[in-house]
Amino acid sequence: MRVYEFAKKLKIPPKKFLEILSKEGIRGKVSLSNLSSKEMEKIGKLLRKKKPSPGKKLLSRDPVITFLGHVDHGKTSLLDAIRNTQVVKEEFGGITQRIGASEIDFQRKRIVFIDTPGHEAFTAMRAQGAQVTDIVVLVIAADDGVMPQTEEAIDHARAAKVPIVVAINKIDKKGADPEKVKQRLTKYDLTPEEWGGGTICVSVSALTKEGIDKLLEMILLEAEMLELGADPKKEFKGVVIEGEVDRQKGPFSTVLVQEGTLRIGDVLIGGEIWGKVKALINWKGERLKEARLSTPVQVLGLSKVGMPGQIFTRIKDERKARQLAEKVAGEKRRGSLRKREKLTLESIFDSEKKEKYLNVILKTDTQGSLKAVSDTLKGLEEKDIKVKMLHQGIGEVNKSDVFLASTASSIIIGFNVEVSPEIDLLAKEEGVEIRKYQIIYEIIDDVKLAIKGLLEPVYKEELVGKAQVREIFRIPKIGAVAGCYVMEGKVLRSDKVKIIRNEEVVGEGMIATLKRFNRDVNEISMGLECGIKVEGAGEVQKEDIIEVYHHQRVE
């Protein structure tokens, strides 16, 4: 009996069951591995002795699946075979024109599918902070094998930290070689389970429907491993998958319910979009009264079309929703919303980890130059700074590259490749830097400088001035400002300060505001009076001494 079958029989999530096996010394097993009768007997005895402890009650959630893969490898055809619909015939030119969402029932369980027109949409939703997909089904044609967009799909799925199930499609075609595809996948650390790895691979045919049931079984198995759940008491939250304007329906958005339940009459708010839900329509065109967890529905009644990745929440007051949406729209018009910080070679690093990375997406003109530049960049690693190659490929920089760079804090390096005005504009909007080169040594020089910039800087603290607090003033919109006399040196705005009281340091902060009479100034010299607003140092009192320090970087 296989691991997942035995786990199912014992009513234990496969992920937990594998942990139990490991603890009991039965290692090297994966969900498709076989268990001997002795192993099953050993685990059975162990579980009879132990009683499971009750955990937090969560509502089981249906898995959300996204199909990714190279163009014309049969993503939509495979979904068509699964759904028993004629979606492919309705698509222009046989290529998916927009994101579609659908759901099926299989073995008394529901599976939700998102059919994307490319990796751009998948990553664009992540750029908005929306993690929509639970599992990526990587579709690879058995006769074509791993192609450039297949590699992109792998990189995007990994960047999203989403598990991958491989569907090797078109096994009915002449020249189909599923084993060759599996062999190639090992180069990307996607080793099939039957070869001792952790990747589920299923051979299928969208045309003959061979292997479809097996694929669905494996999707449900992977979903069980993830132990998907949601708190039923949480308020509604949904994410936009697509949006459009219909002549009859008006503006509508396809929303996936991520938390709570969405009902007709609910008032929704999402950025500058608001509205009262007038209708909920599922993928079959049926009108619903409510949409539960993991259900994709068209929402009618919103003021505008939502963009992929837009988060919607429920609000009780319709007037309040309108006011909030108008406020956001007004701020956008005035340009007062904080813009995304530009990601450049000088600024990009992962500050949350001890081990830092310079994230790079590399595009070159030929396979030879790709290997040469890639090997060179990897050779530039030093100390705890590493060059992390998020994606590399041949050809022009495209939308997929820009969206991946945006979500993963990466720069794009192009070697002997063009960047279209459209992509250049998109990169600027997303705050992504694209650097183009024709000489490999220039890449080396720039990346070396970037790595140097990633090293932790050493600063020298220098006392530059002292000021005595003689009075505390309350100024509208600013707060408490210390009226001071500069005793020594000078006081500089934005410098660090220490607050001295009774010869002891009672707080440290930074000069946020520096005034001379009613004027904002950058510097005050010794012998002059000024107003100082200190942030982060706690309350400043009369007679305190403010010591001003300048931090000089040591090269």
XYZ file of C-alpha atoms in Angstrom:
555
model
C 0.000 0.000 0.000
C 1.246 3.468 -0.845
C 1.948 6.118 1.788
C -0.887 8.450 0.796
C -3.392 5.549 0.626
C -2.473 4.351 4.123
C -2.614 7.932 5.454
C -6.065 8.341 3.920
C -7.235 5.106 5.510
C -6.029 6.314 8.909
C -7.620 9.750 8.289
C -4.291 11.527 8.773
C -3.086 14.335 6.479
C -0.264 12.920 4.288
C 2.136 15.684 5.348
C 1.724 14.808 9.036
C 1.906 11.113 8.210
C 5.285 11.578 6.476
C 6.513 13.432 9.583
C 5.430 10.477 11.740
C 7.290 8.055 9.450
C 10.449 10.151 9.677
C 10.275 10.327 13.495
C 9.924 6.562 13.664
C 13.014 6.034 11.525
C 11.146 5.178 8.319
C 12.919 7.748 6.160
C 13.239 8.385 2.434
C 9.513 7.939 1.830
C 7.345 10.154 -0.375
C 3.575 10.131 -0.893
C 3.757 7.574 -3.738
C 6.183 5.243 -1.934
C 5.056 1.753 -0.927
C 4.884 0.659 2.721
C 5.657 -2.899 3.777
C 3.251 -4.807 6.032
C 5.778 -4.552 8.900
C 5.995 -0.779 8.501
C 2.209 -0.433 8.459
C 1.900 -2.627 11.553
C 4.541 -0.555 13.382
C 2.809 2.744 12.585
C -0.621 1.307 13.439
C 0.520 0.261 16.915
C 2.128 3.638 17.510
C -0.997 5.579 16.542
C -3.238 3.440 18.745
C -1.149 4.502 21.737
C -1.278 8.203 20.879
C -4.423 10.294 20.833
C -4.352 13.395 18.646
C -4.530 16.715 20.467
C -7.293 19.070 19.346
C -6.027 22.048 17.375
C -7.605 25.273 16.187
C -10.786 24.546 14.269
C -10.319 25.549 10.639
C -12.667 25.074 7.745
C -11.130 22.888 5.045
C -10.531 24.970 1.927
C -10.730 23.828 -1.686
C -7.408 24.031 -3.560
C -6.826 26.742 -6.183
C -4.796 25.519 -9.150
C -3.008 27.530 -11.842
C -1.858 25.991 -15.135
C 1.451 27.368 -16.420
C 3.664 26.286 -19.297
C 5.050 27.046 -22.735
C 2.755 28.474 -25.396
C 0.756 25.833 -27.316
C 1.679 23.003 -24.936
C -2.018 22.453 -24.285
C -2.843 24.272 -21.042
C -6.343 25.310 -22.109
C -6.954 22.021 -23.962
C -6.111 20.137 -20.792
C -8.492 22.284 -18.766
C -11.089 21.746 -21.473
C -10.709 17.979 -21.098
C -11.027 18.301 -17.325
C -14.089 20.544 -17.432
C -15.768 18.800 -20.387
C -16.499 22.197 -21.961
C -15.632 23.774 -25.276
C -13.566 26.673 -24.010
C -10.800 26.128 -26.579
C -13.149 26.578 -29.534
C -14.273 29.941 -28.156
C -10.740 31.291 -27.759
C -9.349 33.439 -30.589
C -6.689 31.532 -32.495
C -6.676 28.771 -29.905
C -4.649 30.899 -27.495
C -6.106 32.000 -24.150
C -6.991 35.686 -24.355
C -7.700 36.406 -20.681
C -7.698 34.795 -17.257
C -10.528 32.318 -16.777
C -11.628 30.679 -13.543
C -13.646 27.512 -13.170
C -14.323 24.693 -10.734
C -15.060 20.985 -10.896
C -16.189 18.252 -8.526
C -14.007 15.157 -8.421
C -14.262 12.275 -5.941
C -16.672 14.375 -3.840
C -14.150 17.194 -3.620
C -14.004 20.544 -5.369
C -11.012 21.869 -7.311
C -10.750 25.466 -8.532
C -8.767 26.205 -11.692
C -7.287 29.485 -12.900
C -6.247 29.528 -16.547
C -3.756 32.366 -17.077
C -2.703 33.846 -20.421
C 0.904 33.741 -19.279
C 3.217 34.090 -16.326
C 2.689 37.875 -16.365
C -0.794 37.605 -14.853
C 0.369 35.028 -12.309
C 3.179 37.315 -11.141
C 1.203 40.562 -11.482
C -1.180 39.315 -8.800
C 1.777 38.599 -6.537
C 3.072 42.124 -7.220
C -0.138 43.419 -5.603
C 0.488 41.235 -2.547
C -2.055 38.596 -3.546
C -1.103 34.960 -3.137
C -3.878 33.273 -5.099
C -2.509 29.902 -6.186
C -2.024 26.857 -3.959
C -0.548 24.527 -6.596
C 0.957 25.138 -10.041
C 0.338 22.484 -12.689
C 3.282 22.750 -15.067
C 2.084 21.607 -18.503
C 4.816 20.244 -20.793
C 4.226 18.758 -24.250
C 5.701 15.242 -24.423
C 6.921 15.799 -27.984
C 8.353 19.300 -27.415
C 9.862 18.932 -23.958
C 11.111 21.724 -21.718
C 11.028 25.061 -23.571
C 11.971 28.661 -22.606
C 8.545 29.498 -21.159
C 8.607 26.223 -19.242
C 11.756 27.431 -17.518
C 10.084 30.783 -16.841
C 7.090 29.020 -15.310
C 9.359 27.022 -12.992
C 11.120 30.207 -11.869
C 7.837 32.029 -11.268
C 6.351 29.151 -9.283
C 9.470 28.935 -7.137
C 9.509 32.689 -6.554
C 5.931 32.330 -5.292
C 6.954 29.310 -3.153
C 4.136 27.254 -4.678
C 4.426 23.447 -5.120
C 4.592 22.120 -8.689
C 2.742 19.138 -10.168
C 3.965 18.266 -13.679
C 1.462 17.270 -16.378
C 3.267 15.755 -19.376
C 0.683 16.404 -22.093
C 0.216 15.203 -25.695
C 1.418 11.634 -25.023
C -0.815 10.565 -27.932
C 1.365 12.420 -30.453
C 4.088 10.863 -32.571
C 7.501 11.465 -31.056
C 6.134 11.799 -27.517
C 8.784 10.863 -24.950
C 7.621 11.392 -21.328
C 10.762 9.753 -19.908
C 12.961 12.236 -21.745
C 10.897 15.085 -20.269
C 11.337 13.650 -16.761
C 15.065 13.323 -17.313
C 15.268 16.972 -18.381
C 13.251 18.079 -15.341
C 15.909 16.710 -12.991
C 18.188 19.533 -14.185
C 15.753 21.945 -12.535
C 15.626 19.968 -9.255
C 12.220 18.552 -10.205
C 12.943 14.859 -9.735
C 9.878 12.606 -10.234
C 8.601 10.744 -7.164
C 9.014 7.391 -8.913
C 12.716 8.221 -9.248
C 13.016 8.978 -5.548
C 12.323 12.708 -5.784
C 9.518 14.897 -4.506
C 7.828 16.007 -7.741
C 4.590 14.414 -8.903
C 4.653 13.790 -12.682
C 1.602 12.536 -14.570
C 1.469 11.597 -18.277
C -1.766 12.817 -19.879
C -3.504 13.405 -23.189
C -5.997 16.243 -23.501
C -7.199 14.645 -26.756
C -7.890 11.088 -25.536
C -8.323 12.099 -21.848
C -5.833 9.424 -20.829
C -4.355 10.144 -17.387
C -6.841 12.935 -16.547
C -8.272 11.152 -13.491
C -4.759 10.326 -12.292
C -3.775 13.999 -12.595
C -6.795 15.092 -10.550
C -6.018 12.455 -7.906
C -2.459 13.757 -7.635
C -3.682 17.365 -7.365
C -5.939 16.377 -4.473
C -3.065 14.451 -2.900
C -0.779 17.487 -3.102
C -3.584 19.639 -1.663
C -3.927 17.220 1.267
C -0.205 17.585 1.904
C -0.666 21.360 2.138
C -3.460 20.976 4.736
C -5.345 23.955 3.347
C -7.655 25.615 5.819
C -9.291 28.923 6.637
C -10.940 30.458 9.687
C -14.706 30.556 8.985
C -15.166 33.409 11.480
C -12.977 35.819 9.535
C -14.461 38.728 7.581
C -14.722 38.478 3.805
C -11.616 39.019 1.717
C -11.360 38.425 -2.015
C -8.836 38.983 -4.786
C -9.527 40.050 -8.361
C -8.508 37.499 -10.994
C -9.752 39.494 -13.980
C -11.994 42.404 -14.839
C -13.740 43.826 -17.879
C -16.582 46.048 -19.042
C -19.589 44.339 -20.616
C -22.168 46.314 -22.645
C -25.028 44.694 -20.769
C -23.494 44.001 -17.347
C -21.345 47.126 -17.120
C -18.042 46.925 -15.196
C -17.486 43.629 -13.399
C -14.628 41.786 -11.752
C -13.994 38.079 -11.327
C -13.197 37.700 -7.638
C -11.826 34.653 -5.825
C -13.132 34.366 -2.252
C -10.128 33.878 0.044
C -11.731 34.390 3.458
C -15.288 34.439 4.776
C -18.363 34.432 2.512
C -19.475 36.936 -0.140
C -23.210 37.657 -0.418
C -25.531 39.729 -2.591
C -26.033 43.111 -0.929
C -22.548 43.225 0.618
C -20.760 46.562 0.323
C -17.169 46.140 -0.918
C -14.149 48.430 -0.913
C -10.823 47.955 -2.672
C -8.606 51.003 -3.165
C -10.545 53.520 -5.273
C -13.199 50.936 -6.232
C -16.361 50.421 -4.207
C -19.887 49.172 -4.700
C -22.821 47.147 -3.470
C -22.931 43.597 -4.825
C -25.902 43.339 -7.198
C -25.192 39.902 -8.627
C -22.822 36.949 -8.248
C -22.339 34.767 -11.334
C -20.241 31.590 -11.421
C -18.168 30.319 -14.354
C -21.153 28.422 -15.769
C -23.246 31.596 -15.914
C -25.392 30.589 -12.936
C -26.499 33.296 -10.488
C -25.595 32.656 -6.847
C -26.895 34.121 -3.588
C -23.532 33.684 -1.912
C -19.982 32.582 -2.704
C -18.008 30.526 -0.204
C -14.280 29.962 0.286
C -12.206 29.372 -2.872
C -15.132 30.215 -5.161
C -14.460 32.380 -8.242
C -17.422 34.617 -9.145
C -18.192 37.564 -11.365
C -19.171 40.465 -9.100
C -21.581 43.045 -10.525
C -22.254 46.402 -8.898
C -18.732 47.782 -8.481
C -17.876 51.340 -9.527
C -14.946 50.341 -11.733
C -13.161 47.318 -13.187
C -10.718 45.750 -10.723
C -7.147 44.961 -11.723
C -5.652 41.457 -11.193
C -4.396 41.229 -7.626
C -6.744 43.932 -6.259
C -7.904 43.000 -2.741
C -11.533 43.615 -1.750
C -12.957 43.628 1.766
C -16.450 44.112 3.145
C -17.602 47.319 4.850
C -20.976 47.905 6.533
C -21.617 51.523 5.528
C -22.146 52.212 1.805
C -21.576 55.954 2.249
C -18.345 55.311 4.150
C -17.143 52.995 1.356
C -17.748 55.703 -1.222
C -15.928 58.318 0.871
C -12.907 56.045 1.354
C -12.751 55.182 -2.353
C -13.000 58.855 -3.352
C -10.255 59.729 -0.877
C -7.915 57.134 -2.404
C -8.787 58.321 -5.921
C -8.076 61.916 -4.900
C -4.726 61.000 -3.401
C -3.788 59.204 -6.600
C -4.714 62.222 -8.678
C -2.582 64.475 -6.502
C 0.263 62.021 -6.728
C 0.559 61.867 -2.956
C 0.514 58.100 -2.722
C 3.903 56.697 -1.903
C 5.545 55.318 -5.013
C 7.445 52.065 -5.155
C 11.103 52.594 -4.387
C 13.220 52.036 -7.475
C 15.208 48.828 -7.444
C 18.733 49.544 -8.616
C 22.129 47.911 -8.461
C 22.973 50.372 -5.701
C 19.926 49.730 -3.503
C 18.856 46.131 -3.920
C 19.459 43.606 -1.143
C 17.593 41.322 1.198
C 17.913 42.961 4.606
C 15.874 40.345 6.437
C 18.470 37.604 6.094
C 21.970 37.309 7.406
C 22.998 35.940 4.041
C 22.389 38.655 1.458
C 21.591 38.261 -2.202
C 21.948 40.343 -5.317
C 18.884 39.116 -7.211
C 19.443 39.039 -10.975
C 17.340 38.248 -14.045
C 19.629 37.688 -17.032
C 18.635 37.878 -20.721
C 21.178 37.376 -23.526
C 21.229 36.937 -27.304
C 22.671 33.411 -27.526
C 23.016 30.247 -25.447
C 26.797 30.663 -25.443
C 26.693 34.197 -24.070
C 24.050 33.142 -21.537
C 26.380 30.522 -20.074
C 29.399 32.831 -20.176
C 27.685 35.745 -18.410
C 25.881 33.477 -15.933
C 29.093 31.675 -14.942
C 30.897 35.012 -14.599
C 28.227 36.475 -12.316
C 28.199 33.399 -10.093
C 31.968 33.686 -9.793
C 31.650 37.182 -8.323
C 30.219 35.964 -5.009
C 32.174 36.964 -1.917
C 31.845 36.415 1.830
C 28.133 36.282 2.724
C 27.008 38.078 -0.447
C 25.663 35.844 -3.206
C 24.457 36.495 -6.729
C 21.068 34.786 -6.937
C 19.987 34.042 -10.513
C 16.174 34.185 -10.341
C 15.755 33.566 -14.051
C 17.925 33.433 -17.156
C 16.979 33.048 -20.782
C 17.591 33.959 -24.410
C 15.739 36.788 -26.139
C 14.385 40.250 -25.459
C 13.371 41.450 -22.008
C 9.612 40.870 -21.702
C 6.698 41.640 -19.368
C 7.222 38.393 -17.504
C 10.796 39.422 -16.640
C 9.675 42.842 -15.383
C 6.889 41.483 -13.182
C 9.181 38.834 -11.695
C 11.847 41.474 -11.002
C 9.255 43.722 -9.384
C 7.922 41.074 -6.998
C 11.298 39.541 -6.147
C 13.313 42.783 -5.722
C 15.596 42.036 -8.637
C 17.418 43.931 -11.364
C 17.423 42.856 -15.006
C 20.671 42.536 -16.940
C 20.406 42.431 -20.725
C 23.420 41.381 -22.791
C 23.192 42.172 -26.531
C 19.374 42.261 -26.346
C 16.839 44.961 -27.130
C 14.317 46.524 -24.764
C 11.159 47.828 -26.436
C 9.710 51.236 -25.431
C 6.658 49.408 -24.020
C 8.823 47.254 -21.723
C 10.981 50.240 -20.784
C 7.860 52.164 -19.716
C 6.507 49.174 -17.777
C 9.837 48.807 -15.952
C 9.719 52.467 -14.914
C 6.141 52.075 -13.665
C 7.112 48.976 -11.658
C 10.300 50.571 -10.307
C 12.550 47.986 -11.970
C 15.994 48.819 -13.343
C 17.019 47.277 -16.657
C 20.741 47.495 -17.444
C 21.858 46.819 -21.027
C 25.396 45.788 -21.922
C 27.423 44.820 -24.968
C 30.729 44.231 -23.185
C 30.923 41.533 -20.523
C 33.616 43.378 -18.548
C 31.215 46.264 -17.942
C 28.774 43.815 -16.335
C 31.560 42.508 -14.095
C 32.562 46.030 -13.004
C 28.991 47.091 -12.199
C 28.099 43.910 -10.327
C 31.321 44.136 -8.306
C 30.312 47.649 -7.255
C 26.838 46.376 -6.384
C 28.249 43.583 -4.225
C 30.477 46.109 -2.489
C 27.379 48.181 -1.796
C 25.673 45.174 -0.239
C 28.381 44.673 2.363
C 27.405 46.000 5.786
C 28.799 49.555 6.051
C 30.908 50.584 9.036
C 30.151 54.017 10.480
C 32.217 56.281 12.726
C 30.261 58.379 15.234
C 31.531 61.964 15.575
C 30.249 64.536 18.119
C 29.635 67.758 16.155
C 27.676 69.927 18.553
C 25.805 70.478 21.829
C 22.641 72.439 22.562
C 20.902 73.243 25.862
C 17.105 73.026 26.098
C 15.813 76.291 27.570
C 12.086 76.038 26.825
C 9.482 73.612 25.444
C 7.005 74.990 22.899
C 3.850 73.387 21.509
C 3.426 74.085 17.794
C 0.258 73.038 15.887
C 0.769 70.100 13.470
C 4.369 69.666 14.693
C 3.998 68.976 18.411
C 6.601 69.619 21.109
C 9.628 71.638 19.937
C 12.625 72.293 22.187
C 13.776 75.916 22.283
C 17.579 75.535 22.446
C 20.829 77.457 22.644
C 23.776 75.992 20.703
C 26.642 75.729 23.203
C 29.275 74.023 21.045
C 29.888 73.239 17.384
C 26.791 73.119 15.211
C 23.415 71.412 14.920
C 22.503 69.701 11.624
C 19.023 68.582 10.591
C 18.626 64.777 10.200
C 21.665 64.078 12.404
C 21.509 61.582 15.276
C 21.175 62.927 18.827
C 21.553 61.770 22.426
C 19.518 63.386 25.205
C 21.618 63.984 28.349
C 19.838 64.524 31.680
C 21.747 64.684 34.978
C 24.854 63.492 33.101
C 23.077 60.328 31.894
C 21.837 59.360 28.421
C 18.038 59.111 28.681
C 17.208 58.757 24.998
C 18.491 58.613 21.433
C 16.811 59.837 18.289
C 17.076 62.045 15.229
C 16.505 65.735 14.471
C 13.280 65.800 12.445
C 12.764 69.579 12.370
C 15.248 72.436 12.817
C 13.959 76.022 12.951
C 15.488 79.495 13.252
C 12.580 81.714 14.321
C 9.807 80.606 11.909
C 12.100 79.376 9.132
C 13.100 75.760 8.462
C 16.895 75.553 8.267
C 19.463 72.807 7.699
C 22.157 74.030 10.094
C 22.561 76.229 13.208
C 25.977 77.384 14.450
C 27.325 77.928 17.986
C 25.959 80.949 19.885
C 22.558 80.958 18.161
C 19.095 79.969 19.378
C 16.910 77.489 17.509
C 13.932 75.165 17.704
C 14.619 71.417 17.585
C 12.033 68.671 17.081
C 13.524 65.311 18.081
C 11.955 61.999 17.018
C 12.448 58.618 18.664
C 14.102 59.837 21.881
C 11.115 60.118 24.175
C 10.125 63.326 25.980
C 12.677 66.151 25.990
C 12.693 68.346 29.125
C 13.910 71.809 30.059
C 17.644 71.895 30.983
C 18.389 68.734 28.973
C 21.540 68.727 26.861
C 21.159 67.588 23.245
C 24.358 66.085 21.874
C 24.461 66.021 18.072
C 26.351 63.246 16.274
C 27.266 62.845 12.629
C 27.749 59.301 11.290
C 30.573 59.081 8.764
C 30.876 55.918 6.666
C 34.301 54.283 6.943
C 35.517 52.993 3.571
